[in-house]
Amino acid sequence: MTFNHVVQFLQTLAPLANLSPAEVTLLETPNHVHKAELHLNGKKYPAFRIQFNNARGPYKGGIRFHPEVNEDEVKSLAFWMTLKTAVADIPFGGGKGGVTIDPKSLSGKELEELSRAYVRAFRPYLGSSIDIPAPDVYTTGQIMAWMLDEYEQQAGHHDPGMITGKPLELGGSLVRDIATALGGVFVLEEAVQKLKFKGKRIAIQGFGNAGMNAAKLFADRGFTIVAVSDSKGGIYAQQGLPVDEVVTIKEKTGSVQNYPPGQKISNEELLTLNCDILIPSALSGVITEKNAHQVKAKIILELANGPTTPEADKILHQNKTLVLPDILANAGGVTVSYFEWVQNQSGYYWKEEEVRARLREKMKAAFNQLWSTWAGKKYDFRTATYIHAIQKVLAAEKLRGRV
Ligand code: NAD
């Protein structure tokens, strides 16, 4: 999604949320756009840290290393982080970072040098009470460890809360690895209860961190996973797939399609399968005006960022399909990042059960708050979620006297 889309989106929302022109301007203006050129092996790579809004707390958002990273994209992602932390009701603002580089072309040593160079470039703007990065596309726990080390060497003191998604040995949190999927499970459980929804048949697009963990967690809770897919395609079994076996096949062969008893299907077919719940967990923009009419699921849990286009949203709303939007459905990841930061700030680390229980409480509360806000409204649940997030950011801005 380009930043133009963000601007259009705010203009569409303005009348529904009663936003003044000054409020719209504030919402579409990032606080700081930091740019640098990182030098590696005689070449220069553009790098960004965009701090969108910090009215509710320090900036928060991942760093991606990808050849297509650009300022416009980082700005859009930083905007969405501002809304996501508001929906999750955690005391952070929104930010995002990135480097325009193909990290797969780098050796381990080069990747370490790039990670350290990123921190050196943006160090004055980072810190546990300023701006707290995390992993994103092609950045890992190891990269967070190098970044922490560089920051602490430069600062001359420990500050583990300056970055999240760290390995456990350096102050990471238990449950962070499955947090996005587990948060989605808690949101869906609440929605199912509210709707008195009996359907148990789930189709999942994408079988990485979000999709695979969702498949395992839902199967453990008695749901039937009828289809899963990855970049090579999908598999379907009417009676349900044995998730553990599919995970083993994926790990051994690289694709879920190599699970022999599964009926092979395409990623497009998966989206319109006969199922009750659809969980897009891979790419953005996959549910469009072309296929939304054929979607049979009555609930869509958006673990991926931006999988549904605005045109498709309208069709799904008309067809009474409830879309649990990305900034709520996949907020489990940033919520456990917040827990990691809390543990770092206090120097006291929680047991796994405690992290899970707190995540459940947070996700349930976020869903229920939105559900009651939405009651009786003519617009869809996504719109209610966005309006709620924007109002929270604006309330903080007003109290600070900034608008
Ligand atoms: P991942 O890299 O671990 O997995 C991505 C999966 O998508 C892989 O199974 C891959 O094979 C599959 N895939 C790639 N191209 C595909 C295609 N054309 N069709 C179908 N499947 C395809 O990534 P992830 O961390 O699981 O992230 C998935 C989505 O969830 C992204 O949209 C991401 O932004 C979002 N998300 C993830 C997290 C998190 O904590 N991991 C948090 C918030 C949002």
CSV table of C-alpha atoms and ligand atoms in Angstrom, one decimal:
chain,number,residue,atom,x,y,z
A,1,MET,CA,0.0,0.0,0.0
A,2,THR,CA,1.4,3.4,-1.0
A,3,PHE,CA,1.2,6.5,1.2
A,4,ASN,CA,-1.3,7.9,-1.3
A,5,HIS,CA,-3.7,5.1,-0.2
A,6,VAL,CA,-3.2,6.2,3.4
A,7,VAL,CA,-4.2,9.7,2.5
A,8,GLN,CA,-7.2,8.6,0.6
A,9,PHE,CA,-8.2,6.3,3.4
A,10,LEU,CA,-8.1,9.1,5.9
A,11,GLN,CA,-10.2,11.3,3.6
A,12,THR,CA,-12.8,8.5,3.3
A,13,LEU,CA,-12.9,8.0,7.0
A,14,ALA,CA,-12.9,11.8,7.9
A,15,PRO,CA,-16.7,12.3,7.7
A,16,LEU,CA,-17.5,9.0,9.5
A,17,ALA,CA,-15.2,9.9,12.4
A,18,ASN,CA,-16.0,13.6,12.4
A,19,LEU,CA,-12.4,14.5,11.8
A,20,SER,CA,-11.5,18.2,11.3
A,21,PRO,CA,-9.1,19.2,8.5
A,22,ALA,CA,-6.5,19.9,11.2
A,23,GLU,CA,-6.9,16.4,12.6
A,24,VAL,CA,-6.6,14.8,9.2
A,25,THR,CA,-3.4,16.8,8.5
A,26,LEU,CA,-2.0,15.7,11.8
A,27,LEU,CA,-2.9,12.1,11.2
A,28,GLU,CA,-1.3,12.0,7.7
A,29,THR,CA,2.0,13.7,8.8
A,30,PRO,CA,4.8,11.7,10.2
A,31,ASN,CA,6.7,13.3,13.1
A,32,HIS,CA,10.2,12.5,11.7
A,33,VAL,CA,11.5,10.9,8.5
A,34,HIS,CA,15.2,9.9,9.2
A,35,LYS,CA,17.2,8.8,6.2
A,36,ALA,CA,20.8,7.6,5.9
A,37,GLU,CA,23.1,5.7,3.4
A,38,LEU,CA,24.7,2.7,4.8
A,39,HIS,CA,28.2,1.8,3.5
A,40,LEU,CA,29.0,-1.9,2.9
A,41,ASN,CA,31.7,-3.3,0.7
A,42,GLY,CA,32.2,0.0,-1.1
A,43,LYS,CA,28.4,0.3,-1.9
A,44,LYS,CA,25.8,2.5,-0.4
A,45,TYR,CA,22.3,1.4,0.6
A,46,PRO,CA,19.4,3.7,1.5
A,47,ALA,CA,18.1,3.2,5.0
A,48,PHE,CA,15.1,4.7,6.8
A,49,ARG,CA,13.6,5.1,10.2
A,50,ILE,CA,10.3,6.8,10.1
A,51,GLN,CA,8.7,7.9,13.4
A,52,PHE,CA,5.1,8.5,12.6
A,53,ASN,CA,3.4,9.3,15.9
A,54,ASN,CA,4.4,9.1,19.5
A,55,ALA,CA,1.4,10.7,21.3
A,56,ARG,CA,0.6,7.4,23.1
A,57,GLY,CA,4.2,6.4,23.8
A,58,PRO,CA,7.6,5.7,22.3
A,59,TYR,CA,7.6,4.8,18.6
A,60,LYS,CA,7.3,1.1,17.9
A,61,GLY,CA,7.8,-0.9,14.7
A,62,GLY,CA,10.0,-3.4,12.8
A,63,ILE,CA,12.9,-3.0,10.5
A,64,ARG,CA,12.9,-4.8,7.2
A,65,PHE,CA,15.8,-5.6,4.9
A,66,HIS,CA,14.4,-6.0,1.4
A,67,PRO,CA,15.4,-4.9,-2.1
A,68,GLU,CA,12.0,-3.1,-2.5
A,69,VAL,CA,12.1,-1.0,0.7
A,70,ASN,CA,11.4,2.7,-0.1
A,71,GLU,CA,10.5,5.8,1.9
A,72,ASP,CA,6.9,5.7,0.8
A,73,GLU,CA,6.3,2.1,1.9
A,74,VAL,CA,8.1,2.6,5.2
A,75,LYS,CA,6.0,5.7,5.9
A,76,SER,CA,2.7,3.8,5.2
A,77,LEU,CA,3.8,0.9,7.5
A,78,ALA,CA,4.7,3.4,10.2
A,79,PHE,CA,1.2,4.9,9.9
A,80,TRP,CA,-0.4,1.5,10.3
A,81,MET,CA,1.8,0.7,13.3
A,82,THR,CA,0.4,3.9,15.0
A,83,LEU,CA,-3.1,2.5,14.6
A,84,LYS,CA,-2.1,-1.1,15.6
A,85,THR,CA,-0.6,-0.1,18.9
A,86,ALA,CA,-3.7,2.0,19.6
A,87,VAL,CA,-6.1,-1.0,18.9
A,88,ALA,CA,-3.9,-3.3,21.0
A,89,ASP,CA,-4.1,-0.7,23.7
A,90,ILE,CA,-0.4,-0.8,24.4
A,91,PRO,CA,1.5,2.4,25.4
A,92,PHE,CA,3.4,2.9,22.2
A,93,GLY,CA,3.2,5.0,19.1
A,94,GLY,CA,4.0,3.9,15.5
A,95,GLY,CA,7.3,3.8,13.6
A,96,LYS,CA,9.0,1.6,11.0
A,97,GLY,CA,12.4,1.1,9.5
A,98,GLY,CA,14.1,-0.5,6.6
A,99,VAL,CA,17.1,-0.9,4.3
A,100,THR,CA,16.9,-1.2,0.6
A,101,ILE,CA,19.1,-4.3,0.1
A,102,ASP,CA,18.8,-8.0,-0.7
A,103,PRO,CA,20.0,-9.6,2.5
A,104,LYS,CA,20.1,-13.0,0.9
A,105,SER,CA,23.1,-11.8,-1.2
A,106,LEU,CA,25.1,-11.0,2.1
A,107,SER,CA,27.4,-13.3,4.1
A,108,GLY,CA,26.7,-13.6,7.8
A,109,LYS,CA,29.5,-11.1,8.6
A,110,GLU,CA,28.1,-8.6,6.1
A,111,LEU,CA,24.6,-8.9,7.6
A,112,GLU,CA,26.1,-8.2,11.0
A,113,GLU,CA,28.0,-5.2,9.7
A,114,LEU,CA,24.8,-3.9,8.0
A,115,SER,CA,22.8,-4.3,11.2
A,116,ARG,CA,25.4,-2.5,13.2
A,117,ALA,CA,25.7,0.3,10.6
A,118,TYR,CA,21.9,0.8,10.8
A,119,VAL,CA,22.1,1.4,14.5
A,120,ARG,CA,25.1,3.7,14.2
A,121,ALA,CA,23.2,5.8,11.6
A,122,PHE,CA,20.0,6.2,13.7
A,123,ARG,CA,21.3,5.8,17.3
A,124,PRO,CA,20.3,9.3,18.6
A,125,TYR,CA,16.7,8.5,17.6
A,126,LEU,CA,16.5,5.0,19.2
A,127,GLY,CA,16.1,4.0,22.9
A,128,SER,CA,13.7,2.2,25.2
A,129,SER,CA,11.8,5.4,25.9
A,130,ILE,CA,12.2,6.9,22.4
A,131,ASP,CA,11.8,4.4,19.6
A,132,ILE,CA,11.8,0.6,19.9
A,133,PRO,CA,12.4,-1.5,16.7
A,134,ALA,CA,11.7,-5.2,16.2
A,135,PRO,CA,12.1,-7.8,13.5
A,136,ASP,CA,10.2,-7.6,10.2
A,137,VAL,CA,10.6,-9.0,6.7
A,138,TYR,CA,14.1,-10.7,6.5
A,139,THR,CA,15.3,-9.5,9.9
A,140,THR,CA,15.7,-12.0,12.8
A,141,GLY,CA,16.4,-12.4,16.5
A,142,GLN,CA,20.1,-12.6,15.7
A,143,ILE,CA,19.9,-9.3,13.9
A,144,MET,CA,18.1,-7.8,16.9
A,145,ALA,CA,21.0,-9.1,19.1
A,146,TRP,CA,23.6,-7.4,17.0
A,147,MET,CA,21.6,-4.2,17.0
A,148,LEU,CA,21.2,-4.3,20.7
A,149,ASP,CA,25.0,-4.9,21.2
A,150,GLU,CA,25.9,-2.0,18.9
A,151,TYR,CA,23.5,0.4,20.6
A,152,GLU,CA,24.7,-0.6,24.1
A,153,GLN,CA,28.4,-0.3,23.1
A,154,GLN,CA,27.7,3.2,21.7
A,155,ALA,CA,25.6,4.3,24.7
A,156,GLY,CA,27.9,2.8,27.3
A,157,HIS,CA,25.1,1.2,29.3
A,158,HIS,CA,22.6,-1.6,29.1
A,159,ASP,CA,19.2,-0.9,27.6
A,160,PRO,CA,17.6,-4.2,26.5
A,161,GLY,CA,14.2,-2.5,26.1
A,162,MET,CA,15.6,-0.5,23.1
A,163,ILE,CA,14.6,-3.4,20.7
A,164,THR,CA,12.3,-6.4,20.9
A,165,GLY,CA,12.1,-9.8,19.2
A,166,LYS,CA,15.5,-10.5,20.9
A,167,PRO,CA,16.7,-14.1,21.6
A,168,LEU,CA,15.7,-15.3,25.1
A,169,GLU,CA,19.3,-15.1,26.3
A,170,LEU,CA,19.4,-11.4,25.7
A,171,GLY,CA,16.1,-10.5,27.3
A,172,GLY,CA,13.6,-11.8,24.8
A,173,SER,CA,10.1,-13.0,25.9
A,174,LEU,CA,8.7,-16.5,26.0
A,175,VAL,CA,5.8,-16.9,23.5
A,176,ARG,CA,7.1,-14.2,21.1
A,177,ASP,CA,7.7,-16.9,18.4
A,178,ILE,CA,4.0,-17.8,18.2
A,179,ALA,CA,2.5,-14.6,19.5
A,180,THR,CA,0.9,-13.4,16.2
A,181,ALA,CA,-0.9,-16.6,15.6
A,182,LEU,CA,-1.9,-17.0,19.3
A,183,GLY,CA,-3.3,-13.5,19.4
A,184,GLY,CA,-5.3,-14.3,16.3
A,185,VAL,CA,-6.7,-17.4,18.1
A,186,PHE,CA,-7.8,-15.3,21.1
A,187,VAL,CA,-9.5,-12.8,18.8
A,188,LEU,CA,-11.3,-15.5,16.8
A,189,GLU,CA,-12.5,-17.3,20.0
A,190,GLU,CA,-14.1,-14.1,21.2
A,191,ALA,CA,-15.8,-13.4,17.8
A,192,VAL,CA,-17.1,-17.0,17.6
A,193,GLN,CA,-18.6,-16.6,21.1
A,194,LYS,CA,-20.3,-13.3,20.3
A,195,LEU,CA,-21.7,-14.6,17.0
A,196,LYS,CA,-22.6,-18.0,18.5
A,197,PHE,CA,-20.8,-19.3,15.4
A,198,LYS,CA,-20.7,-23.1,15.1
A,199,GLY,CA,-18.5,-23.5,12.0
A,200,LYS,CA,-15.1,-25.2,12.6
A,201,ARG,CA,-13.7,-25.6,9.1
A,202,ILE,CA,-10.7,-23.5,8.5
A,203,ALA,CA,-8.6,-22.7,5.4
A,204,ILE,CA,-5.2,-21.0,5.8
A,205,GLN,CA,-3.2,-19.2,3.1
A,206,GLY,CA,0.5,-19.1,4.0
A,207,PHE,CA,2.4,-21.6,6.1
A,208,GLY,CA,5.1,-19.5,7.7
A,209,ASN,CA,5.3,-18.1,11.2
A,210,ALA,CA,1.8,-16.8,11.2
A,211,GLY,CA,0.0,-19.5,9.1
A,212,MET,CA,1.7,-22.6,10.4
A,213,ASN,CA,1.4,-21.7,14.0
A,214,ALA,CA,-2.2,-20.8,13.5
A,215,ALA,CA,-2.8,-24.2,11.9
A,216,LYS,CA,-1.2,-25.9,14.9
A,217,LEU,CA,-3.0,-23.8,17.5
A,218,PHE,CA,-6.5,-24.1,15.9
A,219,ALA,CA,-6.1,-27.9,15.4
A,220,ASP,CA,-5.2,-28.2,19.1
A,221,ARG,CA,-8.4,-26.4,19.9
A,222,GLY,CA,-10.6,-28.8,18.0
A,223,PHE,CA,-11.0,-26.9,14.7
A,224,THR,CA,-10.7,-28.8,11.4
A,225,ILE,CA,-8.0,-27.4,9.1
A,226,VAL,CA,-9.3,-28.3,5.6
A,227,ALA,CA,-6.7,-26.5,3.6
A,228,VAL,CA,-3.3,-24.8,3.9
A,229,SER,CA,-0.9,-23.4,1.3
A,230,ASP,CA,2.5,-21.8,0.7
A,231,SER,CA,4.1,-20.0,-2.2
A,232,LYS,CA,4.2,-23.3,-4.2
A,233,GLY,CA,0.4,-23.9,-3.8
A,234,GLY,CA,-2.0,-25.6,-1.4
A,235,ILE,CA,-3.6,-28.8,-0.3
A,236,TYR,CA,-7.1,-29.7,0.7
A,237,ALA,CA,-8.8,-32.5,2.5
A,238,GLN,CA,-12.5,-32.4,3.2
A,239,GLN,CA,-12.2,-34.4,6.4
A,240,GLY,CA,-9.3,-32.2,7.7
A,241,LEU,CA,-5.5,-32.3,7.4
A,242,PRO,CA,-3.3,-33.8,10.1
A,243,VAL,CA,-1.4,-30.6,10.8
A,244,ASP,CA,1.6,-32.2,12.5
A,245,GLU,CA,2.3,-34.4,9.5
A,246,VAL,CA,1.9,-31.5,7.1
A,247,VAL,CA,4.4,-29.5,9.2
A,248,THR,CA,6.9,-32.3,9.0
A,249,ILE,CA,6.5,-32.6,5.2
A,250,LYS,CA,6.9,-28.8,4.9
A,251,GLU,CA,10.1,-28.9,7.0
A,252,LYS,CA,11.5,-31.9,5.0
A,253,THR,CA,10.6,-30.9,1.5
A,254,GLY,CA,9.9,-27.2,1.5
A,255,SER,CA,6.3,-27.3,0.5
A,256,VAL,CA,3.0,-28.4,2.0
A,257,GLN,CA,2.0,-29.6,-1.5
A,258,ASN,CA,4.2,-32.7,-1.0
A,259,TYR,CA,1.8,-34.1,1.5
A,260,PRO,CA,0.6,-37.0,-0.6
A,261,PRO,CA,-3.0,-37.6,0.6
A,262,GLY,CA,-3.9,-33.9,0.2
A,263,GLN,CA,-5.7,-32.8,-2.9
A,264,LYS,CA,-3.6,-30.2,-4.7
A,265,ILE,CA,-5.2,-26.8,-5.0
A,266,SER,CA,-4.0,-23.4,-6.1
A,267,ASN,CA,-3.7,-20.4,-3.7
A,268,GLU,CA,-6.6,-18.7,-5.5
A,269,GLU,CA,-8.8,-21.8,-5.1
A,270,LEU,CA,-8.0,-21.9,-1.4
A,271,LEU,CA,-9.6,-18.5,-0.9
A,272,THR,CA,-13.0,-19.5,-2.2
A,273,LEU,CA,-13.1,-23.0,-0.7
A,274,ASN,CA,-16.1,-24.3,1.1
A,275,CYS,CA,-15.0,-23.5,4.7
A,276,ASP,CA,-16.3,-21.5,7.7
A,277,ILE,CA,-13.2,-19.4,8.5
A,278,LEU,CA,-10.6,-18.1,6.2
A,279,ILE,CA,-7.2,-17.1,7.5
A,280,PRO,CA,-5.0,-15.2,5.0
A,281,SER,CA,-1.5,-15.4,6.4
A,282,ALA,CA,0.8,-14.6,3.5
A,283,LEU,CA,0.5,-11.7,1.1
A,284,SER,CA,-1.4,-8.4,0.9
A,285,GLY,CA,-4.1,-7.8,-1.7
A,286,VAL,CA,-5.3,-11.4,-2.3
A,287,ILE,CA,-9.0,-10.9,-1.6
A,288,THR,CA,-10.2,-8.6,-4.3
A,289,GLU,CA,-13.3,-7.5,-6.1
A,290,LYS,CA,-12.7,-10.4,-8.5
A,291,ASN,CA,-12.9,-13.2,-5.9
A,292,ALA,CA,-14.7,-11.7,-2.9
A,293,HIS,CA,-18.1,-12.8,-4.3
A,294,GLN,CA,-17.0,-16.4,-4.3
A,295,VAL,CA,-15.6,-16.4,-0.7
A,296,LYS,CA,-17.7,-18.9,1.3
A,297,ALA,CA,-16.2,-18.3,4.7
A,298,LYS,CA,-18.4,-16.3,7.1
A,299,ILE,CA,-15.4,-15.1,9.2
A,300,ILE,CA,-12.0,-13.9,7.8
A,301,LEU,CA,-9.2,-13.6,10.3
A,302,GLU,CA,-6.5,-11.4,8.7
A,303,LEU,CA,-3.2,-12.6,10.1
A,304,ALA,CA,-1.4,-11.2,7.0
A,305,ASN,CA,-1.1,-7.4,6.7
A,306,GLY,CA,-3.6,-5.9,4.2
A,307,PRO,CA,-4.9,-9.1,2.5
A,308,THR,CA,-8.3,-7.6,1.6
A,309,THR,CA,-8.7,-4.7,-0.9
A,310,PRO,CA,-11.2,-1.9,0.0
A,311,GLU,CA,-13.5,-3.0,-3.0
A,312,ALA,CA,-13.5,-6.6,-1.7
A,313,ASP,CA,-14.4,-5.3,1.8
A,314,LYS,CA,-17.6,-3.8,0.5
A,315,ILE,CA,-18.6,-7.1,-1.1
A,316,LEU,CA,-17.8,-9.1,2.0
A,317,HIS,CA,-19.8,-6.7,4.2
A,318,GLN,CA,-22.8,-7.0,1.9
A,319,ASN,CA,-22.5,-10.8,2.1
A,320,LYS,CA,-22.4,-10.6,5.9
A,321,THR,CA,-18.9,-12.0,6.2
A,322,LEU,CA,-17.2,-10.7,9.3
A,323,VAL,CA,-13.7,-9.5,8.6
A,324,LEU,CA,-11.4,-9.3,11.7
A,325,PRO,CA,-9.0,-6.7,10.4
A,326,ASP,CA,-5.2,-7.1,10.4
A,327,ILE,CA,-4.5,-4.3,12.9
A,328,LEU,CA,-6.5,-6.3,15.5
A,329,ALA,CA,-6.1,-9.9,14.3
A,330,ASN,CA,-2.3,-9.9,14.0
A,331,ALA,CA,-1.6,-7.5,16.9
A,332,GLY,CA,-0.5,-10.4,19.1
A,333,GLY,CA,3.1,-10.0,17.9
A,334,VAL,CA,3.4,-6.4,18.9
A,335,THR,CA,1.6,-7.1,22.2
A,336,VAL,CA,4.1,-9.7,23.2
A,337,SER,CA,6.8,-7.2,22.0
A,338,TYR,CA,5.3,-4.8,24.6
A,339,PHE,CA,5.5,-7.6,27.2
A,340,GLU,CA,9.1,-8.1,26.3
A,341,TRP,CA,9.8,-4.4,26.8
A,342,VAL,CA,7.9,-4.4,30.2
A,343,GLN,CA,10.0,-7.4,31.3
A,344,ASN,CA,13.2,-5.6,30.2
A,345,GLN,CA,12.3,-2.4,32.0
A,346,SER,CA,11.6,-4.2,35.3
A,347,GLY,CA,14.4,-6.8,34.9
A,348,TYR,CA,11.9,-9.5,35.9
A,349,TYR,CA,11.0,-12.3,33.5
A,350,TRP,CA,7.6,-14.0,33.3
A,351,LYS,CA,6.8,-17.7,32.9
A,352,GLU,CA,5.2,-18.9,29.6
A,353,GLU,CA,1.8,-19.3,31.2
A,354,GLU,CA,1.9,-15.8,32.4
A,355,VAL,CA,2.7,-14.4,29.0
A,356,ARG,CA,-0.1,-16.4,27.4
A,357,ALA,CA,-2.6,-15.4,30.0
A,358,ARG,CA,-1.7,-11.7,29.6
A,359,LEU,CA,-1.9,-11.9,25.9
A,360,ARG,CA,-5.3,-13.5,26.1
A,361,GLU,CA,-6.5,-10.8,28.4
A,362,LYS,CA,-5.2,-8.0,26.1
A,363,MET,CA,-6.6,-9.5,22.9
A,364,LYS,CA,-10.0,-10.3,24.4
A,365,ALA,CA,-10.2,-6.8,25.8
A,366,ALA,CA,-9.3,-5.2,22.5
A,367,PHE,CA,-11.9,-7.2,20.6
A,368,ASN,CA,-14.6,-6.6,23.1
A,369,GLN,CA,-14.0,-2.9,23.2
A,370,LEU,CA,-14.3,-2.8,19.4
A,371,TRP,CA,-17.3,-5.0,19.4
A,372,SER,CA,-19.3,-2.8,21.7
A,373,THR,CA,-18.1,0.4,19.8
A,374,TRP,CA,-19.4,-1.2,16.6
A,375,ALA,CA,-22.9,-2.2,17.9
A,376,GLY,CA,-25.6,-0.6,15.8
A,377,LYS,CA,-23.2,1.0,13.3
A,378,LYS,CA,-23.9,0.9,9.5
A,379,TYR,CA,-20.3,0.5,8.5
A,380,ASP,CA,-18.2,-2.7,8.7
A,381,PHE,CA,-16.1,-3.9,11.6
A,382,ARG,CA,-12.9,-2.8,10.0
A,383,THR,CA,-14.1,0.7,9.7
A,384,ALA,CA,-15.1,0.6,13.4
A,385,THR,CA,-11.6,-0.6,14.3
A,386,TYR,CA,-9.9,2.2,12.3
A,387,ILE,CA,-12.2,4.9,13.8
A,388,HIS,CA,-11.5,3.6,17.3
A,389,ALA,CA,-7.8,3.6,16.8
A,390,ILE,CA,-7.8,7.1,15.3
A,391,GLN,CA,-9.9,8.4,18.1
A,392,LYS,CA,-7.4,7.0,20.7
A,393,VAL,CA,-4.5,8.7,18.9
A,394,LEU,CA,-6.4,12.0,18.7
A,395,ALA,CA,-7.4,11.9,22.3
A,396,ALA,CA,-3.8,11.6,23.3
A,397,GLU,CA,-2.8,14.4,20.9
A,398,LYS,CA,-5.6,16.7,22.3
A,399,LEU,CA,-4.5,16.1,25.9
A,400,ARG,CA,-1.0,17.1,24.9
A,401,GLY,CA,-2.4,20.2,23.3
A,402,ARG,CA,-1.0,19.3,19.9
A,403,VAL,CA,-4.3,19.6,18.0
B,1,NAD,P1,6.8,-16.1,6.8
B,1,NAD,O1,7.8,-15.6,5.8
B,1,NAD,O2,7.2,-16.8,8.0
B,1,NAD,O3,5.7,-16.9,6.0
B,1,NAD,C1,5.1,-16.5,4.8
B,1,NAD,C2,4.3,-17.7,4.2
B,1,NAD,O4,3.6,-17.2,3.0
B,1,NAD,C3,5.3,-18.8,3.7
B,1,NAD,O5,4.7,-20.1,4.0
B,1,NAD,C4,5.3,-18.6,2.2
B,1,NAD,O6,5.5,-19.9,1.5
B,1,NAD,C5,3.9,-18.1,2.0
B,1,NAD,N1,3.7,-17.4,0.7
B,1,NAD,C6,4.6,-16.7,0.0
B,1,NAD,N2,4.1,-16.3,-1.2
B,1,NAD,C7,2.9,-16.9,-1.2
B,1,NAD,C8,1.9,-16.9,-2.2
B,1,NAD,N3,2.1,-16.2,-3.4
B,1,NAD,N4,0.8,-17.5,-2.0
B,1,NAD,C9,0.6,-18.2,-0.8
B,1,NAD,N5,1.5,-18.2,0.1
B,1,NAD,C10,2.6,-17.6,-0.1
B,1,NAD,O7,6.0,-14.8,7.1
B,1,NAD,P2,5.0,-14.5,8.4
B,1,NAD,O8,5.9,-13.9,9.5
B,1,NAD,O9,4.2,-15.7,8.7
B,1,NAD,O10,4.1,-13.3,7.8
B,1,NAD,C11,3.0,-13.6,7.0
B,1,NAD,C12,2.0,-12.4,7.0
B,1,NAD,O11,1.7,-12.1,8.4
B,1,NAD,C13,2.7,-11.1,6.4
B,1,NAD,O12,1.6,-10.4,5.8
B,1,NAD,C14,3.1,-10.4,7.7
B,1,NAD,O13,3.2,-9.0,7.4
B,1,NAD,C15,2.0,-10.8,8.6
B,1,NAD,N6,2.4,-10.6,10.0
B,1,NAD,C16,3.3,-11.4,10.6
B,1,NAD,C17,3.7,-11.2,11.9
B,1,NAD,C18,4.7,-12.1,12.6
B,1,NAD,O14,4.9,-11.8,13.8
B,1,NAD,N7,5.3,-13.1,12.0
B,1,NAD,C19,3.1,-10.1,12.6
B,1,NAD,C20,2.2,-9.3,12.0
B,1,NAD,C21,1.8,-9.5,10.7
